[in-house]
Amino acid sequence: MSTERTNETSDVAEKVIRIAGSITVDELAQALGLSVTTLIGELFKNGIVATINQRLDFETAEIMIQELGLKGVRLERKNTAAKLSEEGRRELSKDAVPRPPVVAVMGHVDHGKTTLLDNLLKKKTVETEAGGITQHISAYQLEHEGRKITFLDTPGHEAFAAIRQHGAMLTDIVVIVVAADDGVKPQTIEAIKFAQGANAKIIVAINKIDREGADVERTKAGLAEHGLMPEEWGGEIMMIPVSAKTGEGVEKLVEAILLIADVEELKADVEVPAEGLVIESHMETGKGSVVNLLVTGGELKVGEFVAAGGVYGKIRTMTDFRGKPKGKAGPSTPVTVTGFKELPNFGDRFLEYPDEKSARRAAVLAAQAQANEAASANVTSTDLLRMMNVEDNSKVFNVIIKGDVLGSVTSVVDSLKLIDTKGEVTLNVVATGVGDVTENDIYMAAGENTVVYGFNVNVPTNIAKLAARDGVEVRNFRVIYELLDDAKASMEKLLGEEVVETVVGEMKVMGVFRVTKTELIAGGEMTSGKLVPGVNVRVLRKKEILGEAVVESVQKERIEAKELIEKEIGGLAMKTEKKIQLEVGDKLEFFTREMRQRKLGE
Ligand code: GDP
C-alpha cells in the first residue's frame, strides 16, 4: 500500500478524483496511483471478489479510500451534465467576440466580501436576492466605462462546495478578499485552493486599509507563504489595496479585472445556439419554475426552446439580475427565466434547441444517460456494507432525497447523517436531486425498499399514482425537523421491537396452600410495590428462578381484592404452565411485560 507516499503530499495538495456515477476498478487504481492487484486485494479483504473491469459506485470507492487509509484523496461527484459540457465545450470560431469576465468574490468571513460587492455594484446586494431565496449563486453585473463585469456570489459553505464542483466552467477570475488587519485565514486558503483548482486567474483585494492596524505588506507576506506572489515582488498576482468602506482602491480593482479580461482574451461566439449554466432554480407560485442562468455562449431569447439535464422548456419570460425584462442575453450574462417544465439542477448545462421536439428529446436522453450511469455500477455501497459486515446487526435504510434547492438537499443529507444510530442502522443515500419527485426517482426506489423524501417539493399526481402502483413510499415535508423525525422513526422501525419487563412489586411467601401442575395458591407480605391481578410473577429462591406464572386473583383478609400494596398481607392465585414447588420464604417478583419499539442509540 502506498499510504506513506500519499500522506506525504496530503498537507500540500489534495488529490481530487471525479467520478460520474461509477468507476471501474482499473480506473480507480490508476487514479489512486495503486496497482490494480493492490486494490483488488483490498476489495477482497472486504469480501468483494472484483475483476479489473468491475464498476464501483461512488460510495464504494469512497469507502475503499478510507479503508486504504489514503488521506489526501478526495472524491467528487461529477454530474452527467458537467461531463457533457466539459467534453462538448464548443471550440471558438474566428468570429468569437470579447465577452465580459465572470468573477467570483471569495474570502474569509468578515473580511469584507459583501461590503466590497456592495461598493462595486453601488447598491445593497442583499436587496436583489428575491426574498433571500438564493442558496447557491447570485449573479450581478456592473458596467465600467462601457464594459461589463459579471460577479458571482455564494452565500454559504454548501454553495461554495458546489461552485467548486462546477468552478472550472463558471469563473474566469477569482477576487480573493483579505482583510489587511487580519491576514490570511482558513477560508482565504480555501479560496486560493478553489481558484487554483478551477484554473481561474486570481486577483487579491487587500481590504480594510482604512483601518488602524492594517498592514498591507504583512498581508502580502502571508499570501506569498501560500503560493500567491505579488507582482511587485516579482510574482504574477495583482494585489490591490482597497477599502470597501471608503471606496478607496475599488476602481483600481475593477481596472485590474478588466486588464486580466483583456490579457486572457475572454471570448465567446454569438452566432451559435445559446448555451450556459443553471446557477439557481426554485419553484414560485404562479410562475412555476424560476431559473437563474448564466449564458456562456450564443444569445438566449424569449420564446426559444432549451433543455438542461433531464428537463426542457420554452423561455417564457426573461429578466436581468435586477428584475428588468430582457429580450435577449449574450455571453456572460446572468438572467432569470421562467418556462422550464420542471426544475433543472444547479450546475446543469443548458442548450438551446430549434424546436420543442428536439429540446424534449435532448432532455429524455440526458435523463436516461443519468439513470444508466447510476445503474451501471455493479458493486454498490449497500452491497459493500453488507459484505463488509461493518456492524454485525447493521441494517440499511435506503433513501432518495429531493429538495427545492441544492442547499436544502445538502442540509437534509447532512442532518440525516448526523442521526446517531450507534452503528445499528446504516443510512444509504441512493440518490439526491433538486426539483419535484420524478418518475425516475420512483423507478430507482422501486424494488430496493427505498423511501423517497421530498423537502419543499411537489409530488405530481401521476407520480404519486406511479409510486402507489410500485409500492414506493414518497414522503413529502416542508419542515426539516419533521423529515428528520420521520427518518429516525423509520430507522428505529428497522431495529424491530424488544421485550421490556418492568418489576412492579415483590412479596415474601409466608404460606403455600395449593400446588398443582396448573395452579399455585399462596399468601405472603408485600415487601415493595404493588400487586394487581393479571400481572406476571417470577418465583425466586435466593437468586434462582424457579418458574413463571400469571396472577389470576388477589385476596385481602380472605376477600377478593383489587390490589395489595407494600406492607399488606394477602393471598393470591397464580396460573402456571408447569408445576412450581413453591416454599415458604421464596420471593415472588411481580412484573409487566410489553413489546416496545426499539429506540436508536439505546
Ligand atoms: P463578509 O463576511 O466577508 O461578507 O464581510 P462583510 O462585508 O460583512 O464585512 C464585515 C465587517 O467588516 C462589516 O462590519 C463591514 O462594515 C466591515 N468592513 C468591510 N470592509 C471594510 C473596510 O474596508 N473598512 C472597514 N473599516 N470596515 C470594513
XYZ file of C-alpha atoms and ligand atoms in Angstrom:
630
model
C 0.000 0.000 0.000
C 1.330 3.404 -0.827
C -0.062 5.107 2.214
C 3.100 6.937 3.113
C 3.584 8.362 -0.268
C 0.125 9.791 -0.357
C 0.354 11.058 3.182
C 3.492 12.939 2.350
C 1.659 15.092 -0.057
C -1.576 15.321 1.858
C -0.786 18.588 3.611
C 0.448 20.223 0.497
C -2.075 19.251 -2.090
C -5.285 17.370 -2.117
C -5.887 14.925 -4.855
C -9.372 15.099 -6.257
C -10.829 12.221 -8.196
C -14.015 12.995 -10.020
C -16.477 10.199 -10.506
C -19.591 10.349 -12.620
C -21.850 7.653 -11.199
C -19.338 4.825 -11.084
C -15.725 3.991 -11.776
C -14.002 0.764 -12.816
C -11.511 -0.952 -10.529
C -8.851 -0.256 -13.119
C -9.653 3.456 -13.363
C -9.781 3.871 -9.594
C -6.452 2.099 -9.129
C -4.881 4.350 -11.744
C -6.354 7.465 -10.211
C -5.044 6.440 -6.799
C -1.649 5.520 -8.170
C -2.048 1.968 -6.861
C -1.589 -1.282 -8.682
C -4.812 -2.973 -9.719
C -3.747 -6.009 -7.661
C -3.481 -3.922 -4.511
C -6.952 -2.545 -4.985
C -8.458 -5.905 -5.880
C -6.701 -7.328 -2.819
C -8.207 -4.674 -0.602
C -11.666 -5.280 -2.070
C -11.151 -8.975 -1.479
C -10.300 -8.324 2.160
C -13.663 -6.662 2.382
C -15.463 -9.594 0.904
C -15.692 -8.464 -2.691
C -14.299 -10.547 -5.458
C -13.761 -7.939 -8.132
C -12.370 -8.023 -11.606
C -10.389 -5.275 -13.243
C -13.384 -4.056 -15.235
C -15.863 -4.189 -12.412
C -17.623 -0.887 -11.767
C -17.752 0.500 -8.238
C -20.258 3.131 -7.250
C -19.237 6.433 -5.679
C -19.788 5.370 -2.068
C -17.919 2.109 -2.514
C -14.959 3.946 -3.964
C -15.117 6.339 -1.033
C -15.173 3.503 1.496
C -12.224 1.817 -0.207
C -10.221 5.023 0.013
C -10.962 5.172 3.727
C -10.083 1.516 4.130
C -6.797 2.097 2.364
C -6.109 4.994 4.707
C -5.458 7.381 1.857
C -5.660 10.783 3.482
C -5.025 13.377 0.824
C -7.502 11.939 -1.625
C -10.981 13.254 -2.075
C -13.734 12.027 -4.327
C -16.064 14.392 -6.047
C -19.228 13.617 -7.848
C -19.135 14.689 -11.403
C -22.649 15.053 -12.642
C -23.534 13.988 -16.100
C -24.395 17.463 -17.189
C -20.994 18.746 -16.172
C -19.345 15.931 -18.038
C -21.250 16.673 -21.182
C -20.335 20.303 -21.040
C -16.665 19.627 -20.470
C -16.468 17.217 -23.290
C -18.844 19.049 -25.521
C -17.429 22.511 -24.973
C -17.537 24.367 -28.192
C -14.367 25.407 -29.895
C -14.346 29.137 -30.500
C -14.728 30.232 -34.099
C -12.834 33.120 -35.658
C -15.987 35.186 -35.283
C -15.870 34.937 -31.499
C -16.302 38.302 -29.794
C -14.990 39.583 -26.467
C -17.238 38.791 -23.544
C -17.395 40.157 -20.001
C -15.263 38.330 -17.436
C -17.084 36.174 -14.895
C -15.726 36.947 -11.459
C -16.246 35.225 -8.117
C -15.518 37.178 -4.948
C -14.320 34.984 -2.120
C -12.632 35.290 1.193
C -12.708 34.628 4.885
C -15.841 35.564 6.747
C -15.946 39.207 7.823
C -13.060 40.179 5.604
C -15.463 42.386 3.661
C -16.707 40.333 0.725
C -20.264 41.640 0.953
C -19.230 45.218 1.581
C -16.902 45.072 -1.391
C -19.623 43.688 -3.654
C -21.996 46.398 -2.401
C -19.433 49.018 -3.166
C -18.651 47.604 -6.597
C -22.303 47.399 -7.505
C -23.156 50.648 -5.751
C -26.123 49.063 -4.076
C -27.133 46.700 -1.377
C -26.637 43.284 -2.910
C -28.940 41.619 -0.436
C -31.911 43.529 -1.792
C -31.644 41.879 -5.148
C -31.804 38.412 -3.698
C -35.531 37.979 -4.090
C -36.699 37.265 -0.586
C -33.363 35.753 0.297
C -34.214 32.729 -1.794
C -30.787 32.384 -3.327
C -28.985 29.406 -1.930
C -26.294 28.745 -4.483
C -25.086 31.613 -6.508
C -26.356 35.072 -7.102
C -25.090 36.889 -10.126
C -24.728 40.618 -10.757
C -23.283 42.786 -13.466
C -21.605 46.133 -13.337
C -20.619 48.440 -16.132
C -17.392 50.404 -16.075
C -16.642 52.746 -18.933
C -18.917 50.810 -21.227
C -17.530 47.411 -20.299
C -19.358 44.820 -18.265
C -18.178 42.544 -15.491
C -20.272 39.665 -14.182
C -19.967 38.909 -10.478
C -20.947 35.683 -8.818
C -21.611 35.476 -5.113
C -22.108 32.377 -2.996
C -23.778 32.754 0.373
C -22.692 29.655 2.190
C -20.350 26.806 2.557
C -22.510 24.310 0.659
C -22.750 26.644 -2.255
C -19.006 27.059 -2.091
C -18.521 23.318 -2.399
C -20.986 23.155 -5.232
C -19.481 26.053 -7.112
C -16.164 24.309 -6.772
C -17.555 21.279 -8.474
C -18.602 23.356 -11.436
C -15.975 26.008 -10.958
C -13.904 25.254 -13.985
C -16.652 26.363 -16.266
C -18.030 29.072 -14.118
C -15.405 31.609 -13.216
C -12.656 33.312 -15.157
C -11.329 35.346 -12.264
C -11.479 34.924 -8.513
C -11.095 38.026 -6.398
C -9.797 36.945 -3.038
C -10.655 39.406 -0.306
C -8.213 39.520 2.609
C -8.565 41.961 5.479
C -5.291 43.802 5.946
C -5.753 43.817 9.701
C -6.391 40.101 9.930
C -4.308 38.478 7.220
C -4.603 35.021 5.710
C -7.223 32.825 7.399
C -8.578 29.299 6.722
C -11.241 30.400 4.267
C -8.669 32.554 2.479
C -6.658 29.402 1.881
C -9.800 27.571 0.807
C -10.497 30.333 -1.704
C -6.940 30.131 -3.052
C -7.291 26.368 -3.490
C -10.650 26.783 -5.148
C -9.321 29.339 -7.610
C -6.320 27.198 -8.444
C -8.464 24.098 -8.808
C -10.853 25.947 -11.090
C -7.994 27.274 -13.212
C -9.189 30.793 -12.614
C -6.989 33.876 -12.581
C -6.517 35.323 -9.131
C -6.620 38.945 -8.037
C -6.251 39.785 -4.379
C -8.152 42.670 -2.830
C -6.324 43.611 0.341
C -9.255 45.146 2.177
C -9.860 47.434 5.152
C -6.764 49.549 4.503
C -8.592 52.428 6.191
C -8.353 50.561 9.457
C -5.811 51.083 12.111
C -3.687 48.002 12.304
C -3.975 47.389 8.580
C -0.676 46.041 7.333
C -0.580 45.579 3.572
C 2.988 44.282 3.448
C 2.434 41.703 6.140
C -0.728 40.549 4.385
C 1.227 40.139 1.160
C 3.832 38.106 3.004
C 1.093 35.854 4.367
C -0.282 35.351 0.876
C 3.191 34.657 -0.507
C 3.509 31.883 2.047
C 0.506 30.283 0.435
C 1.866 30.485 -3.047
C 0.467 33.830 -4.161
C 3.428 36.007 -5.081
C 2.622 39.710 -5.514
C 3.575 41.308 -8.822
C 5.699 43.917 -7.104
C 7.737 41.107 -5.565
C 8.361 39.569 -8.937
C 5.330 37.306 -8.865
C 2.244 37.198 -11.035
C -0.586 38.126 -8.726
C -2.078 41.600 -8.740
C -2.767 42.666 -5.200
C -4.875 45.782 -4.887
C -5.139 47.566 -1.530
C -8.740 48.674 -1.101
C -11.212 49.899 1.424
C -14.631 48.512 0.707
C -15.913 51.005 3.222
C -14.496 54.253 1.832
C -14.241 53.045 -1.749
C -10.525 53.722 -1.945
C -8.829 51.476 -4.488
C -12.086 49.911 -5.670
C -11.790 51.456 -9.118
C -8.242 50.104 -9.405
C -9.624 46.681 -8.599
C -12.196 46.999 -11.378
C -9.459 48.059 -13.779
C -7.331 45.101 -12.737
C -10.233 42.774 -13.518
C -10.702 44.298 -16.952
C -6.957 44.138 -17.584
C -6.962 40.413 -16.942
C -10.001 40.035 -19.179
C -8.006 41.719 -21.950
C -4.882 39.680 -21.404
C -6.841 36.454 -21.285
C -8.781 37.468 -24.409
C -12.031 36.155 -22.990
C -14.275 35.493 -25.938
C -17.411 33.699 -26.954
C -19.363 33.001 -30.100
C -22.670 34.733 -30.502
C -23.900 33.263 -33.769
C -24.444 29.826 -32.276
C -27.273 28.237 -30.307
C -27.377 29.666 -26.799
C -25.766 27.689 -24.016
C -24.859 28.200 -20.401
C -25.304 27.002 -16.865
C -28.094 26.731 -14.354
C -26.918 28.673 -11.308
C -30.104 28.704 -9.251
C -33.580 27.258 -9.528
C -36.704 27.217 -7.446
C -40.455 26.997 -7.762
C -42.631 30.060 -7.344
C -46.367 30.084 -7.040
C -47.961 31.427 -10.179
C -44.708 31.350 -12.118
C -43.713 27.714 -11.918
C -40.000 27.115 -12.242
C -37.882 30.234 -11.842
C -34.380 29.569 -13.054
C -31.252 31.680 -12.987
C -28.984 31.034 -15.886
C -25.578 32.236 -16.823
C -25.353 32.418 -20.578
C -21.874 31.358 -21.664
C -22.290 31.297 -25.418
C -24.744 32.352 -28.111
C -27.692 34.586 -27.394
C -30.660 33.403 -25.405
C -34.016 34.908 -26.400
C -37.530 34.784 -25.080
C -39.533 32.119 -26.919
C -36.592 29.810 -27.541
C -36.563 26.127 -26.589
C -33.955 24.885 -24.156
C -33.020 21.712 -22.334
C -30.903 21.374 -19.196
C -30.067 17.971 -17.779
C -33.241 15.950 -17.883
C -35.668 18.857 -18.235
C -36.723 21.185 -21.022
C -38.941 24.150 -21.681
C -39.665 27.257 -23.684
C -38.324 30.533 -22.331
C -41.499 32.346 -21.330
C -40.071 35.367 -19.571
C -36.548 36.623 -19.106
C -35.262 39.347 -16.774
C -31.835 40.685 -15.917
C -30.331 40.378 -12.437
C -32.241 43.463 -11.313
C -35.548 42.010 -12.464
C -35.886 44.181 -15.587
C -37.376 42.389 -18.599
C -34.823 41.410 -21.203
C -35.491 40.166 -24.710
C -32.104 38.559 -25.288
C -28.953 37.814 -23.362
C -25.463 37.272 -24.709
C -22.360 35.555 -23.273
C -21.500 36.084 -19.573
C -24.953 37.485 -18.880
C -26.883 36.303 -15.843
C -30.647 36.105 -16.400
C -33.709 34.805 -14.647
C -36.107 32.836 -16.813
C -39.410 31.037 -16.490
C -40.747 28.323 -18.756
C -38.874 25.153 -17.773
C -41.395 22.336 -17.336
C -39.546 21.051 -14.272
C -36.701 22.347 -12.167
C -33.299 21.837 -13.710
C -30.444 21.045 -11.330
C -27.941 23.546 -10.142
C -24.838 23.251 -12.286
C -26.612 21.629 -15.244
C -25.635 22.936 -18.622
C -28.443 24.267 -20.742
C -28.551 24.347 -24.516
C -30.901 25.942 -26.990
C -32.769 23.720 -29.458
C -34.571 24.674 -32.687
C -37.941 23.271 -31.618
C -39.803 21.742 -28.719
C -39.423 18.225 -30.037
C -35.639 18.289 -30.122
C -35.440 20.008 -26.710
C -37.651 17.302 -25.216
C -35.623 14.601 -26.917
C -32.369 16.005 -25.522
C -33.889 16.073 -22.031
C -35.122 12.498 -22.250
C -31.735 11.292 -23.488
C -29.918 13.126 -20.710
C -32.268 11.671 -18.102
C -31.680 8.198 -19.488
C -27.935 8.683 -19.514
C -28.058 9.725 -15.870
C -30.187 6.743 -14.953
C -27.922 4.355 -16.835
C -24.893 5.725 -15.159
C -26.421 5.287 -11.746
C -27.463 1.768 -12.643
C -24.178 0.781 -14.260
C -22.288 0.170 -11.052
C -22.182 -3.497 -10.239
C -20.869 -3.022 -6.757
C -22.914 -0.588 -4.720
C -22.137 0.672 -1.279
C -25.093 -1.258 0.090
C -23.540 -4.469 -1.198
C -20.216 -3.457 0.168
C -21.556 -2.635 3.601
C -23.440 -5.888 3.593
C -20.340 -7.806 2.616
C -18.029 -5.942 4.919
C -20.483 -6.654 7.666
C -19.463 -3.333 9.098
C -21.535 -3.839 12.189
C -22.905 -7.268 12.758
C -26.540 -6.343 13.027
C -26.338 -3.383 10.778
C -29.492 -2.655 8.875
C -29.635 -0.391 5.860
C -32.110 2.437 5.392
C -32.202 3.484 1.732
C -33.345 6.972 0.846
C -33.635 9.242 -2.143
C -33.666 12.935 -1.257
C -35.347 15.565 -3.396
C -35.268 19.217 -2.356
C -36.285 22.557 -3.791
C -32.747 23.880 -3.988
C -29.336 22.319 -3.634
C -28.772 23.958 -0.267
C -31.779 22.233 1.210
C -30.798 18.873 -0.254
C -27.361 19.256 1.281
C -28.727 20.166 4.684
C -31.193 17.292 4.656
C -28.461 14.821 3.749
C -26.029 16.280 6.270
C -28.626 16.257 9.033
C -29.665 12.700 8.224
C -26.072 11.615 8.525
C -25.952 13.173 11.973
C -28.669 10.892 13.309
C -26.778 8.785 15.779
C -27.609 5.169 15.012
C -24.808 3.726 17.113
C -23.883 1.758 14.048
C -27.073 -0.253 14.174
C -28.602 1.243 11.069
C -26.725 2.399 8.011
C -28.195 5.281 6.082
C -27.715 4.756 2.375
C -28.410 7.800 0.242
C -29.241 6.211 -3.089
C -29.648 9.477 -4.937
C -30.248 13.167 -4.376
C -31.616 15.842 -6.610
C -33.172 19.248 -6.904
C -36.762 19.521 -8.050
C -40.037 17.672 -7.841
C -40.221 13.942 -7.346
C -39.980 12.371 -10.795
C -40.741 9.096 -12.472
C -37.060 8.299 -12.404
C -36.957 8.619 -8.599
C -39.794 6.132 -8.310
C -38.087 3.685 -10.658
C -34.868 3.982 -8.707
C -36.659 3.436 -5.417
C -38.777 0.517 -6.552
C -37.604 -2.904 -5.557
C -34.824 -1.698 -3.339
C -37.039 -0.828 -0.417
C -36.117 2.805 -0.668
C -38.026 5.768 0.728
C -38.225 8.905 -1.388
C -38.101 12.029 0.767
C -39.260 15.293 -0.694
C -38.374 18.552 1.006
C -40.272 21.628 -0.155
C -41.055 19.981 -3.461
C -44.173 18.751 -5.174
C -45.253 15.229 -5.840
C -47.278 15.438 -9.051
C -50.436 13.304 -9.009
C -49.245 10.973 -11.752
C -46.015 10.370 -9.828
C -47.927 9.662 -6.619
C -50.007 7.136 -8.560
C -46.919 5.541 -10.016
C -45.398 5.298 -6.547
C -48.539 3.674 -5.192
C -48.531 1.195 -8.051
C -44.889 0.266 -7.493
C -45.206 0.206 -3.725
C -42.742 3.071 -3.283
C -43.143 5.325 -0.291
C -42.896 9.010 -1.070
C -42.843 11.225 1.995
C -43.008 14.949 1.479
C -42.119 17.539 4.110
C -41.948 21.312 4.466
C -40.213 21.296 7.850
C -36.812 19.699 8.089
C -37.248 18.513 11.690
C -40.376 16.623 10.753
C -38.493 14.929 7.952
C -35.659 14.022 10.307
C -38.064 12.697 12.934
C -39.718 10.567 10.313
C -36.386 9.201 9.112
C -35.382 8.467 12.674
C -38.639 6.660 13.324
C -38.149 4.617 10.151
C -34.655 3.658 11.179
C -35.956 2.655 14.581
C -38.560 0.502 12.889
C -35.732 -1.368 11.238
C -34.442 -2.211 14.685
C -37.687 -4.000 15.398
C -39.344 -4.432 18.769
C -37.938 -5.524 22.049
C -39.425 -7.059 25.146
C -39.486 -4.739 28.114
C -40.102 -6.114 31.587
C -40.897 -3.805 34.465
C -40.941 -5.056 38.053
C -43.994 -3.642 39.838
C -43.839 -5.337 43.217
C -42.386 -8.052 45.446
C -43.829 -10.415 48.018
C -42.296 -12.701 50.602
C -44.112 -16.052 50.703
C -45.417 -16.879 54.176
C -47.762 -19.742 53.346
C -48.256 -22.195 50.489
C -51.811 -23.508 50.205
C -52.041 -25.361 46.943
C -49.545 -26.556 44.365
C -50.769 -28.316 41.213
C -49.475 -28.518 37.652
C -51.549 -25.533 36.658
C -52.248 -23.650 39.838
C -50.476 -22.145 42.807
C -52.202 -20.592 45.792
C -50.099 -18.822 48.381
C -50.028 -15.968 50.834
C -47.430 -13.511 51.976
C -46.390 -9.958 52.695
C -45.768 -7.316 50.089
C -42.202 -6.127 50.626
C -42.398 -3.479 47.928
C -44.529 -2.128 45.144
C -47.959 -3.330 44.322
C -49.761 -6.461 43.247
C -52.759 -6.459 40.920
C -54.467 -9.372 39.206
C -53.180 -10.096 35.703
C -49.510 -9.299 36.262
C -46.753 -11.791 35.617
C -44.901 -13.321 38.505
C -41.496 -14.938 38.863
C -40.773 -17.306 41.685
C -37.325 -16.791 43.138
C -35.425 -18.798 45.709
C -32.357 -16.816 46.642
C -31.165 -15.781 43.141
C -32.550 -18.815 41.345
C -35.649 -18.523 39.173
C -37.928 -21.468 39.770
C -40.557 -20.550 37.268
C -43.048 -18.058 35.950
C -46.757 -17.682 36.367
C -49.621 -15.248 35.905
C -51.548 -13.794 38.828
C -55.238 -14.677 38.473
C -56.730 -13.223 41.619
C -55.749 -11.412 44.781
C -57.258 -11.681 48.258
C -57.046 -9.437 51.271
C -58.463 -10.746 54.530
C -59.981 -13.628 52.558
C -61.971 -11.299 50.356
C -61.228 -10.794 46.688
C -59.244 -7.567 46.315
C -58.219 -5.274 43.503
C -54.720 -4.843 44.784
C -52.222 -5.363 47.533
C -49.766 -2.674 48.384
C -46.492 -2.521 50.274
C -46.581 -3.984 53.791
C -50.030 -5.535 53.268
C -50.547 -9.217 53.801
C -52.763 -11.199 51.482
C -53.195 -14.216 49.264
C -53.041 -14.852 45.564
C -53.903 -17.487 42.989
C -51.493 -18.000 40.127
C -51.804 -19.918 36.892
C -48.727 -21.923 35.939
C -47.671 -23.917 32.924
C -45.649 -26.394 34.875
C -45.544 -27.349 38.485
C -43.526 -24.991 40.677
C -42.566 -26.326 44.115
C -43.229 -23.112 45.985
C -41.972 -22.926 49.580
C -42.302 -20.534 52.476
C -39.521 -17.967 52.275
C -39.480 -17.809 48.466
C -39.754 -14.448 46.811
C -42.446 -13.531 44.292
C -41.485 -10.852 41.850
C -44.397 -9.256 40.015
C -43.716 -7.711 36.650
C -45.350 -6.481 33.489
C -44.074 -7.437 30.072
C -44.630 -5.455 26.899
C -43.280 -5.204 23.399
C -41.752 -1.847 22.663
C -40.336 -0.307 19.532
C -36.568 -0.153 19.963
C -35.090 3.323 20.038
C -31.896 4.333 18.308
C -28.859 4.593 20.480
C -30.307 2.668 23.386
P -18.052 39.288 4.624
O -18.393 38.340 5.730
O -16.719 38.956 4.022
O -19.116 39.475 3.607
O -17.787 40.684 5.349
P -18.701 41.976 5.407
O -18.724 42.668 4.107
O -19.989 41.630 6.022
O -17.830 42.857 6.390
C -17.581 42.516 7.742
C -17.418 43.749 8.573
O -16.268 44.460 8.164
C -18.580 44.723 8.440
O -18.830 45.266 9.698
C -18.083 45.769 7.475
O -18.664 47.019 7.687
C -16.606 45.799 7.800
N -15.788 46.197 6.657
C -15.804 45.631 5.430
N -14.907 46.248 4.633
C -14.345 47.216 5.370
C -13.325 48.213 5.099
O -12.774 48.312 4.022
N -13.004 49.012 6.131
C -13.570 48.926 7.348
N -13.182 49.770 8.287
N -14.511 48.026 7.637
C -14.891 47.175 6.658
